């Protein structure tokens, strides 16, 4: 008796461990948007865009940089000109060099260039016949540099970068909703497989009962031998269907568990949601919300801005390419620190470079025309994409509103099919219905169950 109790306890514990995890639709969506691999991927995509935007904002602020060459040693033979002999000769050279500099830089959005303030110090010691040391300093220098006069990349960044970040935020929300939609699909796939399995299990029990009833009725010649064979065939087919339904149920459970990032051995069971309340979505409101929240509209706007930026750049490069660099400051050199900072001399440096295409056989003009054509194509494509999205919104809203009525019909059909099958089955048992009527009634019940789940899935 004691051994029997232990065996019974083991069976009970094993049964408790084998209990599946029961999920509602809301819980499934919550787990998917929080713990799934797809959710993790989307969050990291957003963080990448967030830090890209932070880098853009940081680029608008002053930056402080320290540049150093702590030690640099040379020992080699170099070519030098001897003015007394009027010949080139090779001489040994041995020197030590050290350098340090502090720079403050600020991008100027209005002009497209950069203002900088820096201070440098360098130390040089030469070894050999004439050993000497020198220190050179630039106590302070202020300058401005611009790579391309006329084209301002900062102005375009100011338009594009905030738009990209706004798009990234909407993409995160959009992808979260997409994850919920995918999770809903897996949920109802499991719900359908679960319903198919339950129907198959019920069908096995029903066909076995009907076959036994048919055997009794065949003995009294109430049904023909062909009808009895049909009942036997239905029983065998029901068992085969049950095996297939069990395999499909395991696959659907595995798919949902895998999507939710659960352990592969986790067995899941879902509870169908209750019938949703009637809700009609106005088409105009849906279109407004789509334009406000769908990241595709911002993506198309970004593409147009980037194409316009390329047109602006190639147009100005086709005329000329000029850059400017100017600075004013002080510098000095001495044998020690005191001399290197005493009575600094003014240092003025101005550099202007200009490149004008005289004969390039239309290369720059071709690039400009290509950029214009690309802009036109981008605008047309953006308009087509927006129309496609608006059309999808209209069709989706229309389908959703129609489905509100269809779910009423599916629910009514399911109730009627269940009652019809129960009555037909009872009439067959008492001999008032034939096997064809029973089979037809069973098929209608199963089809009504499937249609009801599909209707719930569309609304969900």
CSV table of C-alpha atoms in Angstrom, one decimal:
chain,number,residue,atom,x,y,z
A,1,UNK,CA,0.0,0.0,0.0
A,2,UNK,CA,2.9,2.3,0.8
A,3,UNK,CA,4.5,1.6,-2.6
A,4,UNK,CA,1.2,2.3,-4.3
A,5,UNK,CA,1.0,5.7,-2.5
A,6,UNK,CA,4.6,6.6,-3.7
A,7,UNK,CA,3.7,5.6,-7.2
A,8,UNK,CA,0.5,7.6,-7.1
A,9,UNK,CA,2.5,10.6,-5.8
A,10,UNK,CA,5.1,10.4,-8.6
A,11,UNK,CA,2.3,10.3,-11.1
A,12,UNK,CA,0.7,13.4,-9.5
A,13,UNK,CA,4.0,15.3,-9.5
A,14,UNK,CA,4.7,14.3,-13.1
A,15,UNK,CA,1.2,15.5,-14.1
A,16,UNK,CA,1.7,18.8,-12.4
A,17,UNK,CA,5.0,19.4,-14.1
A,18,UNK,CA,3.5,18.6,-17.5
A,19,UNK,CA,0.8,21.2,-17.1
A,20,UNK,CA,1.0,23.6,-20.1
A,21,UNK,CA,1.4,27.4,-19.6
A,22,UNK,CA,-1.9,29.0,-20.3
A,23,UNK,CA,-1.8,32.4,-22.2
A,24,UNK,CA,-4.4,34.9,-23.1
A,25,UNK,CA,-4.1,37.1,-26.2
A,26,UNK,CA,-3.2,40.2,-24.1
A,27,UNK,CA,-0.6,38.3,-22.2
A,28,UNK,CA,0.9,36.9,-25.4
A,29,UNK,CA,1.2,40.3,-27.0
A,30,UNK,CA,2.8,41.7,-23.8
A,31,UNK,CA,5.4,39.0,-23.6
A,32,UNK,CA,6.2,39.3,-27.3
A,33,UNK,CA,6.7,43.1,-27.2
A,34,UNK,CA,8.8,42.8,-24.1
A,35,UNK,CA,10.9,39.6,-24.3
A,36,UNK,CA,11.0,38.3,-27.9
A,37,UNK,CA,14.2,38.4,-29.9
A,38,UNK,CA,12.4,40.7,-32.4
A,39,UNK,CA,11.6,43.1,-29.6
A,40,UNK,CA,15.3,43.1,-28.5
A,41,UNK,CA,16.4,43.7,-32.1
A,42,UNK,CA,14.0,46.7,-32.6
A,43,UNK,CA,15.1,48.3,-29.3
A,44,UNK,CA,18.7,48.1,-30.3
A,45,UNK,CA,17.9,49.6,-33.7
A,46,UNK,CA,16.3,52.5,-31.9
A,47,UNK,CA,19.2,52.9,-29.5
A,48,UNK,CA,21.6,53.1,-32.5
A,49,UNK,CA,19.5,55.9,-34.0
A,50,UNK,CA,19.3,57.6,-30.6
A,51,UNK,CA,23.0,57.7,-30.2
A,52,UNK,CA,23.4,58.9,-33.8
A,53,UNK,CA,21.1,61.8,-33.0
A,54,UNK,CA,23.1,62.5,-29.8
A,55,UNK,CA,26.3,62.6,-31.8
A,56,UNK,CA,24.7,65.1,-34.1
A,57,UNK,CA,23.6,67.3,-31.2
A,58,UNK,CA,27.1,67.0,-29.7
A,59,UNK,CA,28.6,68.2,-32.9
A,60,UNK,CA,26.8,71.5,-32.5
A,61,UNK,CA,28.6,72.1,-29.2
A,62,UNK,CA,32.2,73.2,-28.6
A,63,UNK,CA,34.7,70.4,-28.4
A,64,UNK,CA,38.0,70.3,-26.5
A,65,UNK,CA,40.9,68.1,-27.8
A,66,UNK,CA,44.3,67.4,-26.5
A,67,UNK,CA,46.9,66.3,-29.1
A,68,UNK,CA,50.2,65.0,-28.0
A,69,UNK,CA,53.4,63.4,-29.3
A,70,UNK,CA,55.2,62.7,-26.0
A,71,UNK,CA,58.4,61.4,-27.5
A,72,UNK,CA,59.8,61.1,-31.0
A,73,UNK,CA,63.5,60.1,-31.5
A,74,UNK,CA,65.4,60.1,-34.8
A,75,UNK,CA,68.8,58.7,-35.6
A,76,UNK,CA,69.5,58.4,-39.3
A,77,UNK,CA,71.6,59.6,-42.2
A,78,UNK,CA,70.0,62.4,-44.3
A,79,UNK,CA,71.0,64.2,-47.5
A,80,UNK,CA,72.0,67.9,-47.0
A,81,UNK,CA,73.4,70.6,-49.2
A,82,UNK,CA,76.9,72.0,-48.4
A,83,UNK,CA,76.9,75.6,-49.5
A,84,UNK,CA,80.7,76.0,-49.1
A,85,UNK,CA,81.5,73.0,-51.4
A,86,UNK,CA,78.3,73.5,-53.5
A,87,UNK,CA,77.5,69.8,-53.3
A,88,UNK,CA,75.0,67.5,-51.6
A,89,UNK,CA,76.4,65.4,-48.9
A,90,UNK,CA,75.1,62.8,-46.4
A,91,UNK,CA,75.3,63.6,-42.7
A,92,UNK,CA,74.4,61.8,-39.5
A,93,UNK,CA,71.4,63.2,-37.7
A,94,UNK,CA,70.2,62.5,-34.2
A,95,UNK,CA,67.3,64.4,-32.6
A,96,UNK,CA,64.5,64.2,-30.0
A,97,UNK,CA,61.1,65.8,-30.5
A,98,UNK,CA,58.1,66.3,-28.2
A,99,UNK,CA,54.8,68.1,-28.9
A,100,UNK,CA,51.5,69.0,-27.2
A,101,UNK,CA,48.5,71.0,-28.3
A,102,UNK,CA,45.1,72.0,-26.9
A,103,UNK,CA,42.3,72.8,-29.3
A,104,UNK,CA,38.8,74.2,-28.9
A,105,UNK,CA,36.6,73.8,-32.0
A,106,UNK,CA,33.1,75.0,-32.8
A,107,UNK,CA,31.0,74.3,-35.9
A,108,UNK,CA,29.2,77.3,-37.4
A,109,UNK,CA,25.9,76.2,-38.8
A,110,UNK,CA,25.2,79.5,-40.5
A,111,UNK,CA,28.4,79.4,-42.6
A,112,UNK,CA,29.2,75.8,-42.8
A,113,UNK,CA,32.7,76.1,-41.4
A,114,UNK,CA,34.6,75.7,-38.2
A,115,UNK,CA,36.1,78.2,-35.7
A,116,UNK,CA,39.0,77.1,-33.6
A,117,UNK,CA,41.2,78.3,-30.8
A,118,UNK,CA,44.4,76.4,-30.0
A,119,UNK,CA,47.7,76.6,-28.1
A,120,UNK,CA,50.8,74.6,-29.0
A,121,UNK,CA,54.2,73.9,-27.6
A,122,UNK,CA,57.0,71.9,-29.1
A,123,UNK,CA,60.5,70.8,-27.8
A,124,UNK,CA,63.4,69.9,-30.1
A,125,UNK,CA,66.9,68.7,-29.0
A,126,UNK,CA,69.5,67.9,-31.6
A,127,UNK,CA,72.6,65.8,-30.9
A,128,UNK,CA,75.9,65.7,-32.7
A,129,UNK,CA,78.6,68.3,-33.4
A,130,UNK,CA,76.3,71.2,-32.6
A,131,UNK,CA,74.1,70.0,-29.7
A,132,UNK,CA,71.3,72.4,-28.9
A,133,UNK,CA,67.7,72.6,-27.6
A,134,UNK,CA,64.8,74.7,-28.8
A,135,UNK,CA,61.2,75.3,-27.6
A,136,UNK,CA,58.6,76.7,-29.9
A,137,UNK,CA,55.3,78.0,-28.7
A,138,UNK,CA,52.0,79.3,-30.0
A,139,UNK,CA,50.4,80.8,-26.8
A,140,UNK,CA,47.1,81.4,-28.6
A,141,UNK,CA,45.8,81.2,-32.1
A,142,UNK,CA,42.3,81.8,-33.5
A,143,UNK,CA,41.2,80.6,-36.9
A,144,UNK,CA,38.4,79.7,-39.3
A,145,UNK,CA,38.3,76.9,-41.8
A,146,UNK,CA,35.7,76.0,-44.5
A,147,UNK,CA,36.2,73.2,-46.9
A,148,UNK,CA,33.7,74.3,-49.6
A,149,UNK,CA,32.5,77.8,-49.8
A,150,UNK,CA,28.8,78.0,-50.9
A,151,UNK,CA,27.8,74.5,-49.8
A,152,UNK,CA,26.8,74.2,-46.2
A,153,UNK,CA,26.5,70.6,-45.0
A,154,UNK,CA,25.5,71.7,-41.5
A,155,UNK,CA,22.3,73.4,-42.8
A,156,UNK,CA,21.3,70.1,-44.4
A,157,UNK,CA,22.2,68.1,-41.2
A,158,UNK,CA,19.9,70.5,-39.3
A,159,UNK,CA,17.0,69.4,-41.5
A,160,UNK,CA,17.7,65.7,-41.9
A,161,UNK,CA,19.1,64.5,-38.5
A,162,UNK,CA,16.1,65.5,-36.4
A,163,UNK,CA,13.8,64.0,-39.0
A,164,UNK,CA,15.8,60.7,-38.9
A,165,UNK,CA,15.5,60.6,-35.1
A,166,UNK,CA,11.7,61.3,-35.2
A,167,UNK,CA,11.4,58.5,-37.8
A,168,UNK,CA,13.4,56.1,-35.5
A,169,UNK,CA,10.9,56.8,-32.6
A,170,UNK,CA,7.9,56.1,-34.8
A,171,UNK,CA,9.6,53.0,-36.3
A,172,UNK,CA,10.1,51.7,-32.7
A,173,UNK,CA,6.3,52.1,-32.0
A,174,UNK,CA,5.4,50.7,-35.5
A,175,UNK,CA,7.7,47.7,-35.0
A,176,UNK,CA,6.2,47.0,-31.5
A,177,UNK,CA,2.8,47.0,-33.1
A,178,UNK,CA,4.1,44.7,-35.8
A,179,UNK,CA,5.5,42.3,-33.2
A,180,UNK,CA,2.0,42.3,-31.5
A,181,UNK,CA,0.5,41.5,-34.9
A,182,UNK,CA,2.9,38.6,-35.5
A,183,UNK,CA,2.3,37.3,-32.0
A,184,UNK,CA,-1.4,37.4,-32.6
A,185,UNK,CA,-0.9,35.3,-35.7
A,186,UNK,CA,1.0,32.7,-33.8
A,187,UNK,CA,-1.6,32.9,-31.0
A,188,UNK,CA,-4.5,32.1,-33.3
A,189,UNK,CA,-2.5,29.5,-35.2
A,190,UNK,CA,-2.1,27.7,-31.9
A,191,UNK,CA,-5.8,28.4,-31.1
A,192,UNK,CA,-6.8,26.8,-34.4
A,193,UNK,CA,-4.5,23.8,-33.9
A,194,UNK,CA,-5.9,23.5,-30.4
A,195,UNK,CA,-9.5,23.6,-31.6
A,196,UNK,CA,-8.6,21.1,-34.4
A,197,UNK,CA,-7.1,18.7,-31.8
A,198,UNK,CA,-10.1,19.0,-29.5
A,199,UNK,CA,-12.5,18.5,-32.4
A,200,UNK,CA,-10.4,15.5,-33.5
A,201,UNK,CA,-10.4,14.0,-30.0
A,202,UNK,CA,-14.1,14.5,-29.7
A,203,UNK,CA,-14.6,13.0,-33.2
A,204,UNK,CA,-12.6,9.9,-32.1
A,205,UNK,CA,-14.9,9.4,-29.1
A,206,UNK,CA,-18.0,10.1,-31.2
A,207,UNK,CA,-17.1,7.8,-34.1
A,208,UNK,CA,-16.2,5.0,-31.6
A,209,UNK,CA,-19.6,5.4,-30.0
A,210,UNK,CA,-21.4,5.6,-33.3
A,211,UNK,CA,-19.5,2.5,-34.6
A,212,UNK,CA,-20.5,0.5,-31.5
A,213,UNK,CA,-24.1,1.8,-31.9
A,214,UNK,CA,-23.9,0.8,-35.6
A,215,UNK,CA,-22.8,-2.7,-34.7
A,216,UNK,CA,-25.8,-3.2,-32.4
A,217,UNK,CA,-28.1,-1.8,-35.1
A,218,UNK,CA,-26.5,-4.0,-37.7
A,219,UNK,CA,-27.2,-7.1,-35.7
A,220,UNK,CA,-30.9,-6.3,-35.8
A,221,UNK,CA,-30.7,-5.3,-39.5
A,222,UNK,CA,-31.4,-1.7,-38.8
A,223,UNK,CA,-28.6,-0.5,-41.0
A,224,UNK,CA,-26.8,-2.1,-43.9
A,225,UNK,CA,-23.4,-3.7,-43.9
A,226,UNK,CA,-22.1,-0.8,-46.1
A,227,UNK,CA,-23.3,1.7,-43.5
A,228,UNK,CA,-21.5,-0.2,-40.8
A,229,UNK,CA,-18.3,-0.2,-42.9
A,230,UNK,CA,-18.7,3.5,-43.4
A,231,UNK,CA,-18.9,4.0,-39.6
A,232,UNK,CA,-15.8,1.8,-39.2
A,233,UNK,CA,-14.0,3.9,-41.8
A,234,UNK,CA,-15.0,7.1,-40.0
A,235,UNK,CA,-13.6,5.8,-36.8
A,236,UNK,CA,-10.2,4.9,-38.4
A,237,UNK,CA,-10.0,8.2,-40.2
A,238,UNK,CA,-10.8,10.0,-37.0
A,239,UNK,CA,-7.8,8.4,-35.2
A,240,UNK,CA,-5.5,9.3,-38.1
A,241,UNK,CA,-6.8,12.9,-38.0
A,242,UNK,CA,-6.2,13.0,-34.3
A,243,UNK,CA,-2.5,12.0,-34.8
A,244,UNK,CA,-2.1,14.7,-37.4
A,245,UNK,CA,-3.8,17.2,-35.2
A,246,UNK,CA,-1.5,16.4,-32.3
A,247,UNK,CA,1.5,17.0,-34.5
A,248,UNK,CA,0.1,20.3,-35.8
A,249,UNK,CA,-0.6,21.3,-32.2
A,250,UNK,CA,2.9,20.6,-31.1
A,251,UNK,CA,4.3,22.6,-34.0
A,252,UNK,CA,2.1,25.6,-33.4
A,253,UNK,CA,3.0,25.5,-29.7
A,254,UNK,CA,6.7,25.3,-30.5
A,255,UNK,CA,6.4,28.3,-33.0
A,256,UNK,CA,4.7,30.5,-30.4
A,257,UNK,CA,7.2,29.5,-27.6
A,258,UNK,CA,10.1,30.1,-29.9
A,259,UNK,CA,8.8,33.6,-30.9
A,260,UNK,CA,8.2,34.5,-27.3
A,261,UNK,CA,11.8,33.4,-26.5
A,262,UNK,CA,10.7,30.6,-24.2
A,263,UNK,CA,12.4,27.3,-23.7
A,264,UNK,CA,11.7,25.0,-26.6
A,265,UNK,CA,10.2,22.4,-24.4
A,266,UNK,CA,7.6,24.8,-23.0
A,267,UNK,CA,4.1,23.6,-23.7
A,268,UNK,CA,1.6,26.3,-24.3
A,269,UNK,CA,-2.2,26.5,-24.3
A,270,UNK,CA,-4.2,29.6,-25.3
A,271,UNK,CA,-7.5,30.9,-24.2
A,272,UNK,CA,-9.6,32.5,-26.9
A,273,UNK,CA,-10.5,36.1,-26.2
A,274,UNK,CA,-14.1,37.0,-25.6
A,275,UNK,CA,-16.0,38.6,-28.5
A,276,UNK,CA,-14.7,42.2,-28.9
A,277,UNK,CA,-17.1,45.1,-28.5
A,278,UNK,CA,-18.4,46.7,-31.6
A,279,UNK,CA,-16.1,49.4,-32.8
A,280,UNK,CA,-16.4,51.3,-36.1
A,281,UNK,CA,-13.3,53.2,-37.2
A,282,UNK,CA,-13.9,56.3,-39.3
A,283,UNK,CA,-11.9,56.2,-42.5
A,284,UNK,CA,-10.9,59.9,-42.3
A,285,UNK,CA,-9.5,59.4,-38.8
A,286,UNK,CA,-7.6,56.3,-39.8
A,287,UNK,CA,-5.9,58.3,-42.7
A,288,UNK,CA,-5.0,61.1,-40.3
A,289,UNK,CA,-3.5,58.7,-37.8
A,290,UNK,CA,-1.6,56.9,-40.5
A,291,UNK,CA,0.0,60.1,-41.8
A,292,UNK,CA,0.9,61.1,-38.2
A,293,UNK,CA,2.3,57.7,-37.0
A,294,UNK,CA,3.4,55.7,-40.0
A,295,UNK,CA,7.3,56.1,-40.3
A,296,UNK,CA,7.1,55.5,-44.1
A,297,UNK,CA,5.9,59.1,-44.6
A,298,UNK,CA,8.9,60.4,-42.7
A,299,UNK,CA,11.2,58.0,-44.5
A,300,UNK,CA,10.0,59.4,-47.9
A,301,UNK,CA,10.5,63.0,-46.6
A,302,UNK,CA,14.0,62.1,-45.6
A,303,UNK,CA,14.8,60.6,-49.0
A,304,UNK,CA,13.6,63.7,-50.7
A,305,UNK,CA,15.7,65.9,-48.4
A,306,UNK,CA,18.8,63.8,-49.1
A,307,UNK,CA,18.2,64.0,-52.8
A,308,UNK,CA,17.8,67.8,-52.6
A,309,UNK,CA,21.1,67.9,-50.6
A,310,UNK,CA,22.9,66.0,-53.4
A,311,UNK,CA,21.4,68.4,-56.0
A,312,UNK,CA,22.6,71.4,-54.0
A,313,UNK,CA,26.1,70.0,-53.6
A,314,UNK,CA,26.6,68.9,-57.3
A,315,UNK,CA,25.2,72.2,-58.5
A,316,UNK,CA,27.7,74.3,-56.6
A,317,UNK,CA,30.6,71.9,-57.4
A,318,UNK,CA,29.8,72.3,-61.1
A,319,UNK,CA,30.5,76.0,-60.9
A,320,UNK,CA,33.7,76.1,-58.8
A,321,UNK,CA,35.2,74.5,-55.7
A,322,UNK,CA,36.7,76.9,-53.2
A,323,UNK,CA,38.0,76.6,-49.6
A,324,UNK,CA,39.4,79.0,-47.1
A,325,UNK,CA,41.6,78.8,-44.1
A,326,UNK,CA,42.6,81.8,-42.0
A,327,UNK,CA,44.1,82.2,-38.6
A,328,UNK,CA,45.7,84.9,-36.4
A,329,UNK,CA,47.8,84.3,-33.3
A,330,UNK,CA,51.3,84.5,-31.8
A,331,UNK,CA,54.4,82.3,-31.8
A,332,UNK,CA,57.9,82.4,-30.5
A,333,UNK,CA,61.0,80.2,-30.2
A,334,UNK,CA,63.6,80.1,-27.5
A,335,UNK,CA,66.2,78.0,-25.7
A,336,UNK,CA,63.9,77.6,-22.6
A,337,UNK,CA,60.3,78.1,-21.5
A,338,UNK,CA,60.8,81.7,-20.4
A,339,UNK,CA,62.3,82.8,-23.8
A,340,UNK,CA,59.7,80.8,-25.7
A,341,UNK,CA,56.9,82.8,-24.1
A,342,UNK,CA,58.6,86.2,-24.0
A,343,UNK,CA,57.6,88.8,-26.5
A,344,UNK,CA,55.7,86.5,-28.9
A,345,UNK,CA,55.5,87.5,-32.5
A,346,UNK,CA,52.3,87.9,-34.4
A,347,UNK,CA,51.4,85.0,-36.7
A,348,UNK,CA,49.0,85.5,-39.6
A,349,UNK,CA,48.1,82.7,-42.0
A,350,UNK,CA,45.5,83.0,-44.8
A,351,UNK,CA,44.9,80.3,-47.4
A,352,UNK,CA,42.4,80.4,-50.2
A,353,UNK,CA,42.1,77.6,-52.7
A,354,UNK,CA,40.0,77.7,-55.8
A,355,UNK,CA,39.2,75.0,-58.4
A,356,UNK,CA,37.3,76.0,-61.6
A,357,UNK,CA,36.5,73.4,-64.2
A,358,UNK,CA,37.5,74.6,-67.6
A,359,UNK,CA,37.3,71.5,-69.7
A,360,UNK,CA,35.9,68.3,-68.0
A,361,UNK,CA,33.8,67.1,-70.9
A,362,UNK,CA,30.6,67.6,-69.0
A,363,UNK,CA,31.5,65.4,-66.0
A,364,UNK,CA,30.3,67.8,-63.3
A,365,UNK,CA,27.3,68.8,-65.4
A,366,UNK,CA,26.4,65.2,-65.8
A,367,UNK,CA,26.6,64.6,-62.0
A,368,UNK,CA,24.3,67.6,-61.5
A,369,UNK,CA,21.8,66.3,-64.0
A,370,UNK,CA,21.9,62.8,-62.5
A,371,UNK,CA,21.2,64.3,-59.1
A,372,UNK,CA,18.2,66.3,-60.5
A,373,UNK,CA,16.8,63.2,-62.1
A,374,UNK,CA,17.3,61.2,-58.9
A,375,UNK,CA,15.4,63.9,-57.0
A,376,UNK,CA,12.5,63.7,-59.5
A,377,UNK,CA,12.3,59.9,-59.3
A,378,UNK,CA,12.5,60.1,-55.5
A,379,UNK,CA,9.6,62.5,-55.3
A,380,UNK,CA,7.5,60.3,-57.7
A,381,UNK,CA,8.3,57.2,-55.7
A,382,UNK,CA,7.5,58.9,-52.5
A,383,UNK,CA,4.1,59.9,-53.8
A,384,UNK,CA,3.4,56.4,-55.0
A,385,UNK,CA,4.4,54.9,-51.7
A,386,UNK,CA,2.1,57.3,-49.8
A,387,UNK,CA,-0.8,56.5,-52.1
A,388,UNK,CA,-0.2,52.7,-51.5
A,389,UNK,CA,-0.1,53.2,-47.8
A,390,UNK,CA,-3.3,55.2,-47.9
A,391,UNK,CA,-5.0,52.6,-50.0
A,392,UNK,CA,-3.9,49.8,-47.6
A,393,UNK,CA,-5.4,51.9,-44.7
A,394,UNK,CA,-8.7,52.3,-46.5
A,395,UNK,CA,-8.9,48.6,-47.4
A,396,UNK,CA,-7.9,47.5,-43.8
A,397,UNK,CA,-10.4,49.8,-42.2
A,398,UNK,CA,-13.2,48.7,-44.5
A,399,UNK,CA,-12.4,45.0,-43.9
A,400,UNK,CA,-12.3,45.6,-40.1
A,401,UNK,CA,-15.7,47.4,-40.1
A,402,UNK,CA,-17.2,44.7,-42.3
A,403,UNK,CA,-15.8,42.0,-40.0
A,404,UNK,CA,-17.8,43.4,-37.1
A,405,UNK,CA,-20.9,42.1,-38.8
A,406,UNK,CA,-19.3,38.8,-39.9
A,407,UNK,CA,-18.3,37.9,-36.4
A,408,UNK,CA,-21.9,38.1,-35.4
A,409,UNK,CA,-22.8,35.7,-38.2
A,410,UNK,CA,-19.9,33.4,-37.4
A,411,UNK,CA,-21.0,33.2,-33.7
A,412,UNK,CA,-24.6,32.5,-34.7
A,413,UNK,CA,-23.5,29.8,-37.2
A,414,UNK,CA,-21.3,28.1,-34.6
A,415,UNK,CA,-24.2,27.9,-32.1
A,416,UNK,CA,-26.6,26.6,-34.7
A,417,UNK,CA,-24.0,24.0,-36.0
A,418,UNK,CA,-23.4,22.7,-32.5
A,419,UNK,CA,-27.1,22.3,-31.8
A,420,UNK,CA,-27.7,20.7,-35.2
A,421,UNK,CA,-24.9,18.2,-34.7
A,422,UNK,CA,-26.0,17.3,-31.2
A,423,UNK,CA,-29.6,16.7,-32.4
A,424,UNK,CA,-28.5,14.8,-35.6
A,425,UNK,CA,-26.2,12.6,-33.5
A,426,UNK,CA,-29.0,11.8,-31.1
A,427,UNK,CA,-31.4,11.1,-33.9
A,428,UNK,CA,-28.9,8.7,-35.5
A,429,UNK,CA,-28.5,6.8,-32.3
A,430,UNK,CA,-32.2,6.2,-32.1
A,431,UNK,CA,-32.4,5.4,-35.7
A,432,UNK,CA,-34.1,8.4,-37.1
A,433,UNK,CA,-31.2,9.9,-39.1
A,434,UNK,CA,-29.0,8.3,-41.7
A,435,UNK,CA,-25.2,8.3,-41.8
A,436,UNK,CA,-25.0,10.9,-44.6
A,437,UNK,CA,-26.9,13.4,-42.5
A,438,UNK,CA,-24.6,12.7,-39.5
A,439,UNK,CA,-21.5,13.2,-41.5
A,440,UNK,CA,-22.8,16.4,-43.1
A,441,UNK,CA,-23.8,17.8,-39.7
A,442,UNK,CA,-20.3,17.0,-38.2
A,443,UNK,CA,-18.5,18.7,-41.1
A,444,UNK,CA,-20.7,21.8,-40.7
A,445,UNK,CA,-19.9,21.9,-37.0
A,446,UNK,CA,-16.1,21.7,-37.6
A,447,UNK,CA,-16.2,24.3,-40.4
A,448,UNK,CA,-18.2,26.7,-38.2
A,449,UNK,CA,-15.6,26.3,-35.4
A,450,UNK,CA,-12.8,27.2,-37.8
A,451,UNK,CA,-14.6,30.2,-39.3
A,452,UNK,CA,-15.3,31.6,-35.8
A,453,UNK,CA,-11.6,31.4,-34.8
A,454,UNK,CA,-10.7,33.1,-38.1
A,455,UNK,CA,-13.2,35.9,-37.5
A,456,UNK,CA,-11.8,36.5,-34.0
A,457,UNK,CA,-8.2,36.5,-35.5
A,458,UNK,CA,-9.1,39.2,-38.0
A,459,UNK,CA,-10.7,41.4,-35.3
A,460,UNK,CA,-7.8,40.7,-32.9
